[in-house]
Short mmCIF file of C-alpha atoms in Angstrom, two decimals:
data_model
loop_
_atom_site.label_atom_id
_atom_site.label_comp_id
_atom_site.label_asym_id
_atom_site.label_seq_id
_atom_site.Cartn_x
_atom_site.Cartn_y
_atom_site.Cartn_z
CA UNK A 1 -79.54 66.86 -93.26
CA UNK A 2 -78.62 64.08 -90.75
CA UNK A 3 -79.04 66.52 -87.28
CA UNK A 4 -76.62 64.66 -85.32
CA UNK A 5 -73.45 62.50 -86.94
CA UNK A 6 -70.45 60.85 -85.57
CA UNK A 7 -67.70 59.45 -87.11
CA UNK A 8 -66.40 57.05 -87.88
CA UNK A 9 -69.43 54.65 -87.04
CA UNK A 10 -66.90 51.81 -86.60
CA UNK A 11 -63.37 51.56 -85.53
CA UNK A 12 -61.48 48.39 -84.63
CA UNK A 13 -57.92 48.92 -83.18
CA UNK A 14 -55.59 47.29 -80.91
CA UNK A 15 -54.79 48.00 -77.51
CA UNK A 16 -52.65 50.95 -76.01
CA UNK A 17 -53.54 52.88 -79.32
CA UNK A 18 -54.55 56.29 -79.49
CA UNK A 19 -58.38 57.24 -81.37
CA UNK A 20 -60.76 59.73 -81.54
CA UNK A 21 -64.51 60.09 -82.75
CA UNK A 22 -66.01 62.83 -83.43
CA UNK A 23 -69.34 64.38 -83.41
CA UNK A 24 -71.21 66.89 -85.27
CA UNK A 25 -74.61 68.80 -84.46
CA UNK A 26 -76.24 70.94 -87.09
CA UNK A 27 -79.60 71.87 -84.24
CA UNK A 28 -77.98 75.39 -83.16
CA UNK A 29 -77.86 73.00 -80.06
CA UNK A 30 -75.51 74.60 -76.90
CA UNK A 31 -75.26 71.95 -75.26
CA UNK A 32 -73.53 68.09 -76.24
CA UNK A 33 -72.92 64.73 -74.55
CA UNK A 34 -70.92 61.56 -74.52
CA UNK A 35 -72.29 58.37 -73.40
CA UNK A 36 -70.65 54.75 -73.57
CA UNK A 37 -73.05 52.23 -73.85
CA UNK A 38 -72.35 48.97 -73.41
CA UNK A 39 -72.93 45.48 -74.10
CA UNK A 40 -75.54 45.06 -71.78
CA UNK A 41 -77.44 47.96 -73.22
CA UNK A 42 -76.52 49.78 -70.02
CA UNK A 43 -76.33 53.87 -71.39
CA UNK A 44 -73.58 55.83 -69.17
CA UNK A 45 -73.13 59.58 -69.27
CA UNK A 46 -69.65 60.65 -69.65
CA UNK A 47 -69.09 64.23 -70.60
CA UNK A 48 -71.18 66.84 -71.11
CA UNK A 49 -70.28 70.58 -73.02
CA UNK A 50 -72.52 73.55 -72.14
CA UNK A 51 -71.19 76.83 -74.52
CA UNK A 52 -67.65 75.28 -74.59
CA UNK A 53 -68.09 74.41 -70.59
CA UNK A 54 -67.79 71.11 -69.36
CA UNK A 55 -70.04 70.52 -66.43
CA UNK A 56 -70.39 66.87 -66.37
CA UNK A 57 -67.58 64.13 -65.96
CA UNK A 58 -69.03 61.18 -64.76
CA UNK A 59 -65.69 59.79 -63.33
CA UNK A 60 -64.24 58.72 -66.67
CA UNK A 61 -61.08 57.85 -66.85
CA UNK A 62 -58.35 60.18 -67.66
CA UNK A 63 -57.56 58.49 -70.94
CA UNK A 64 -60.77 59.70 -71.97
CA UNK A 65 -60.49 63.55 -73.03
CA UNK A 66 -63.79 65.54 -74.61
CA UNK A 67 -62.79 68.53 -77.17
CA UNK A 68 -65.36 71.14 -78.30
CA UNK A 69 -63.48 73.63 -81.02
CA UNK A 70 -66.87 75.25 -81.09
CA UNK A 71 -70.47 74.55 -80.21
CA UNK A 72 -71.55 72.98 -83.29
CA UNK A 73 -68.71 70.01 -82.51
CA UNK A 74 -67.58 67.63 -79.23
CA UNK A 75 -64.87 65.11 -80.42
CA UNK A 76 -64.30 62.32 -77.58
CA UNK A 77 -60.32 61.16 -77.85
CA UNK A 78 -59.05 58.22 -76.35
CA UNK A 79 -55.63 57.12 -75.33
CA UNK A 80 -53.90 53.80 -74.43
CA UNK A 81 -56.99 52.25 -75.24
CA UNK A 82 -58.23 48.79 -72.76
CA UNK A 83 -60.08 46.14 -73.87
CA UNK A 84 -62.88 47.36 -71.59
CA UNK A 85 -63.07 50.39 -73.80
CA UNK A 86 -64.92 48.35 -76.30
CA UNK A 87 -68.39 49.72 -76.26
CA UNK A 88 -71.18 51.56 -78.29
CA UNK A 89 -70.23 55.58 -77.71
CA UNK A 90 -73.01 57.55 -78.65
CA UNK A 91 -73.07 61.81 -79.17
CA UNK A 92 -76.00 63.75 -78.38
CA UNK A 93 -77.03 67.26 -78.10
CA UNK A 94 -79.67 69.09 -76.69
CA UNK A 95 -81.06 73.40 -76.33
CA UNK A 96 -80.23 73.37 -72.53
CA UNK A 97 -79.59 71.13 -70.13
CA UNK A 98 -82.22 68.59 -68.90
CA UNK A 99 -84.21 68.84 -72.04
CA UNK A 100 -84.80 66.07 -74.87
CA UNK A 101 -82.00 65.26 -76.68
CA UNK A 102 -80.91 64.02 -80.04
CA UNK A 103 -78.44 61.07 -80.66
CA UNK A 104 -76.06 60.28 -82.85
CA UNK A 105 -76.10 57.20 -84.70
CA UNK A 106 -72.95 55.96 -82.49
CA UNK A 107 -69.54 54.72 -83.15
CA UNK A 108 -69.16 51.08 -82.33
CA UNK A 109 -65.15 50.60 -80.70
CA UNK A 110 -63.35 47.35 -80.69
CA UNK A 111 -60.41 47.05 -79.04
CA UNK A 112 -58.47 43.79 -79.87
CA UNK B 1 -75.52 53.77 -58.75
CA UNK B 2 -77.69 53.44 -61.78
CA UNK B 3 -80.94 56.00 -61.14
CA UNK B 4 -83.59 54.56 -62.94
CA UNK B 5 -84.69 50.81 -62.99
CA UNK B 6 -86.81 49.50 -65.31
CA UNK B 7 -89.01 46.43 -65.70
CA UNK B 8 -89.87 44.58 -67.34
CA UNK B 9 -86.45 43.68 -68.98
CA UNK B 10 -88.34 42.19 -71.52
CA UNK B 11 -91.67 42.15 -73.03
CA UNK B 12 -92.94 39.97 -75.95
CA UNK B 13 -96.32 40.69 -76.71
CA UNK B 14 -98.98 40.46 -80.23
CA UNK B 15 -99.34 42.85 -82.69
CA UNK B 16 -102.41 45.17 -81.29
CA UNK B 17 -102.23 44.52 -77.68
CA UNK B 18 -101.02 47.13 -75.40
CA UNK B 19 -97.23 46.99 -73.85
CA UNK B 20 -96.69 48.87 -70.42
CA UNK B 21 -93.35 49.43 -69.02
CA UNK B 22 -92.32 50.18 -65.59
CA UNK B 23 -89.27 52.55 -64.53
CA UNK B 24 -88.11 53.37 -60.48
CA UNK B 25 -86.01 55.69 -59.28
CA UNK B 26 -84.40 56.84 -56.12
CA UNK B 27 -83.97 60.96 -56.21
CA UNK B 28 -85.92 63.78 -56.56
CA UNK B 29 -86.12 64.85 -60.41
CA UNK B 30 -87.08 67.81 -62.56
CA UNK B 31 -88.80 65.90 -65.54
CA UNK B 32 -88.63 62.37 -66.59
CA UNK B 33 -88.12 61.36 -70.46
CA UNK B 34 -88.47 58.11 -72.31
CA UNK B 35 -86.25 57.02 -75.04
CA UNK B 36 -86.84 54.22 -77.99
CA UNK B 37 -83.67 52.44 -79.53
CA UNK B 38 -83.89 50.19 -82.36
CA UNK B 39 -81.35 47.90 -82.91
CA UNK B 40 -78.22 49.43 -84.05
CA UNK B 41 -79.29 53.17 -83.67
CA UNK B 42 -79.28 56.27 -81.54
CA UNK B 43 -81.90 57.00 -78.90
CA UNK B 44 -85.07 58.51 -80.10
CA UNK B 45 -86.60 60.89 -77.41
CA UNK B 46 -90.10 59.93 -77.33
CA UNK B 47 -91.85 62.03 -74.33
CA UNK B 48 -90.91 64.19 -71.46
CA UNK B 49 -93.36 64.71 -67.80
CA UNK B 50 -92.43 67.58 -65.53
CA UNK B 51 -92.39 66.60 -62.14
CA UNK B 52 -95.25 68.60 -61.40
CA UNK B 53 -97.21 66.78 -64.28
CA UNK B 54 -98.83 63.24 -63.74
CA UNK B 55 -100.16 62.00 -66.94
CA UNK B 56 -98.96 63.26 -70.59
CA UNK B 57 -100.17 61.60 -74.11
CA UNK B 58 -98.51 61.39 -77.47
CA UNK B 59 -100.31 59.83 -79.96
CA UNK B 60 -100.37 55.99 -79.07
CA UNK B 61 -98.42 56.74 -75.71
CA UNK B 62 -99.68 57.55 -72.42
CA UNK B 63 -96.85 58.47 -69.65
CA UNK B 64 -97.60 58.34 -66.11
CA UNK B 65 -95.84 59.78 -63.20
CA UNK B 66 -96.09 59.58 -59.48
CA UNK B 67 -93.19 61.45 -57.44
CA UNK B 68 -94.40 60.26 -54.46
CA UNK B 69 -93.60 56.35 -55.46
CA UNK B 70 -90.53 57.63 -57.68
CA UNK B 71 -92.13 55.64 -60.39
CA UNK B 72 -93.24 56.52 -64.17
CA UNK B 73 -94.76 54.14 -66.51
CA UNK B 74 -94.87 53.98 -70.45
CA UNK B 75 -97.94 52.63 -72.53
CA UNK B 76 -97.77 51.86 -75.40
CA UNK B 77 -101.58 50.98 -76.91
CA UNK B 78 -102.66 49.24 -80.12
CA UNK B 79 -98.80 47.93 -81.00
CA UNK B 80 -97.51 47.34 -84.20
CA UNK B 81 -94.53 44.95 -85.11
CA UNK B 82 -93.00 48.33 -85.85
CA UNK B 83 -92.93 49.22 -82.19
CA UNK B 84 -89.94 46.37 -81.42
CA UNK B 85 -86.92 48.39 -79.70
CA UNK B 86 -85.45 48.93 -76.69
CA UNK B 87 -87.06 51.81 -74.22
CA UNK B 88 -85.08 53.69 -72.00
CA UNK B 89 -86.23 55.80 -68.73
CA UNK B 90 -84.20 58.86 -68.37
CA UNK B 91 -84.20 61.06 -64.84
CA UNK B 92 -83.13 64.70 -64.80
CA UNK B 93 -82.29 65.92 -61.23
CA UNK B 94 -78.64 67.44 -60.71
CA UNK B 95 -77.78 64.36 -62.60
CA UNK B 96 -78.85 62.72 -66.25
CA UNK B 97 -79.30 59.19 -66.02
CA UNK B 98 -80.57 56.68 -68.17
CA UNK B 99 -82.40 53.26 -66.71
CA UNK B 100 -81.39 50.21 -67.57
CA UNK B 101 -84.30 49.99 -70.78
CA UNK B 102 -87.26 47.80 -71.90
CA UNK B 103 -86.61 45.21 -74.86
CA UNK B 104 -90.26 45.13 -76.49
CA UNK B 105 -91.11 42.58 -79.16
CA UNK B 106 -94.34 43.26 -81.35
CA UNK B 107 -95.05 40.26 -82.93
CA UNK B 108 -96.84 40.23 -86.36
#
């Protein structure tokens, strides 16, 4: 019943690997996010997916690559991950853009 | 640069007193929305306020809103120990962007 779910909810890997997390709505939501939050509690937007459309990238790095097979799902995959990569990275949905949205319990990454 | 600013950072206050948090910000917006995070969990929407809307309740919360100051305020009234989290501003212009939260401690 759990709306919104990511997995895994932690990962712990070493540097200049290659992970992904993904993320799950079951809302009928057509629209999904990525944010990195981080150990400061400071929440950053980094991708949004409108009907399989991205049309937010928050100036993310290029290691960082958002894929939506359908609108039910936004995985978030990371290559050559940094150390500063270690962060809180949270999924959320929402029925348009600008509205409330619903968050994922979030994937906590450690990179050693 | 971050939109929204909030203060205070942190806020320690007894069970059944109220708890009023401040967020700025420095663009025009379509609504404003407020966010609670418990430790260790996702953000829980609590309230949205059009831009054309000053005050809005929900249950124990009261949000305020003035455009012309760019500032929006959060009460929360007769707090309960189960009230600790952190609370997050969120603007929604061309851009979504979170402020930099509330840490609120209800103490029993």
């Amino acid at each position: 019943d759990t709306a919104v779910s990511q997995t895994p909810k932690y990962l712990v890997t070493q540097m200049g690997n290659d992970k992904s997390i993904k993320c799950e709505q079951n809302l009928g939501h057509d629209t999904m996010y990525w944010y990195k939050q981080d150990s400061k509690k400071f929440l950053k937007i980094m991708f949004s997916y409108n009907n399989k459309e991205l049309i937010i990238n928050e100036t993310v790095p290029n290691r960082f690559s958002p894929k939506s097979p359908d609108k039910a799902h936004l995985n978030l995959h990371i290559n050559s991950l940094e150390l500063g990569d270690s962060a809180v990275y949270f999924c959320a949905s929402s029925l348009g853009t600008g509205l409330m949205q619903f968050f994922g319990p979030g994937t906590r990454l450690t990179v050693l | 640069s971050q939109q929204g600013e909030e203060d205070p950072q942190a806020l320690s206050i007894q069970e059944g007193e109220n708890a009023t948090m401040n967020c700025s910000y420095k663009t025009s917006i379509n609504n404003l929305q407020w966010y609670r995070q418990n430790s260790g969990r996702g953000l829980v929407h609590l309230i949205l306020i059009r831009s054309n809307e000053r005050e809005k309740h929900s249950g124990r919360l009261r949000v305020t809103l003035d455009t012309s100051k760019k500032s929006s305020s959060l009460l929360i009234t007769a707090s309960r120990a189960a009230d600790t989290a952190s609370y997050f501003c969120a603007t929604v212009g061309n851009q979504f962007y979170f402020g930099t939260g509330t840490s609120l401690t209800v103490i029993p």
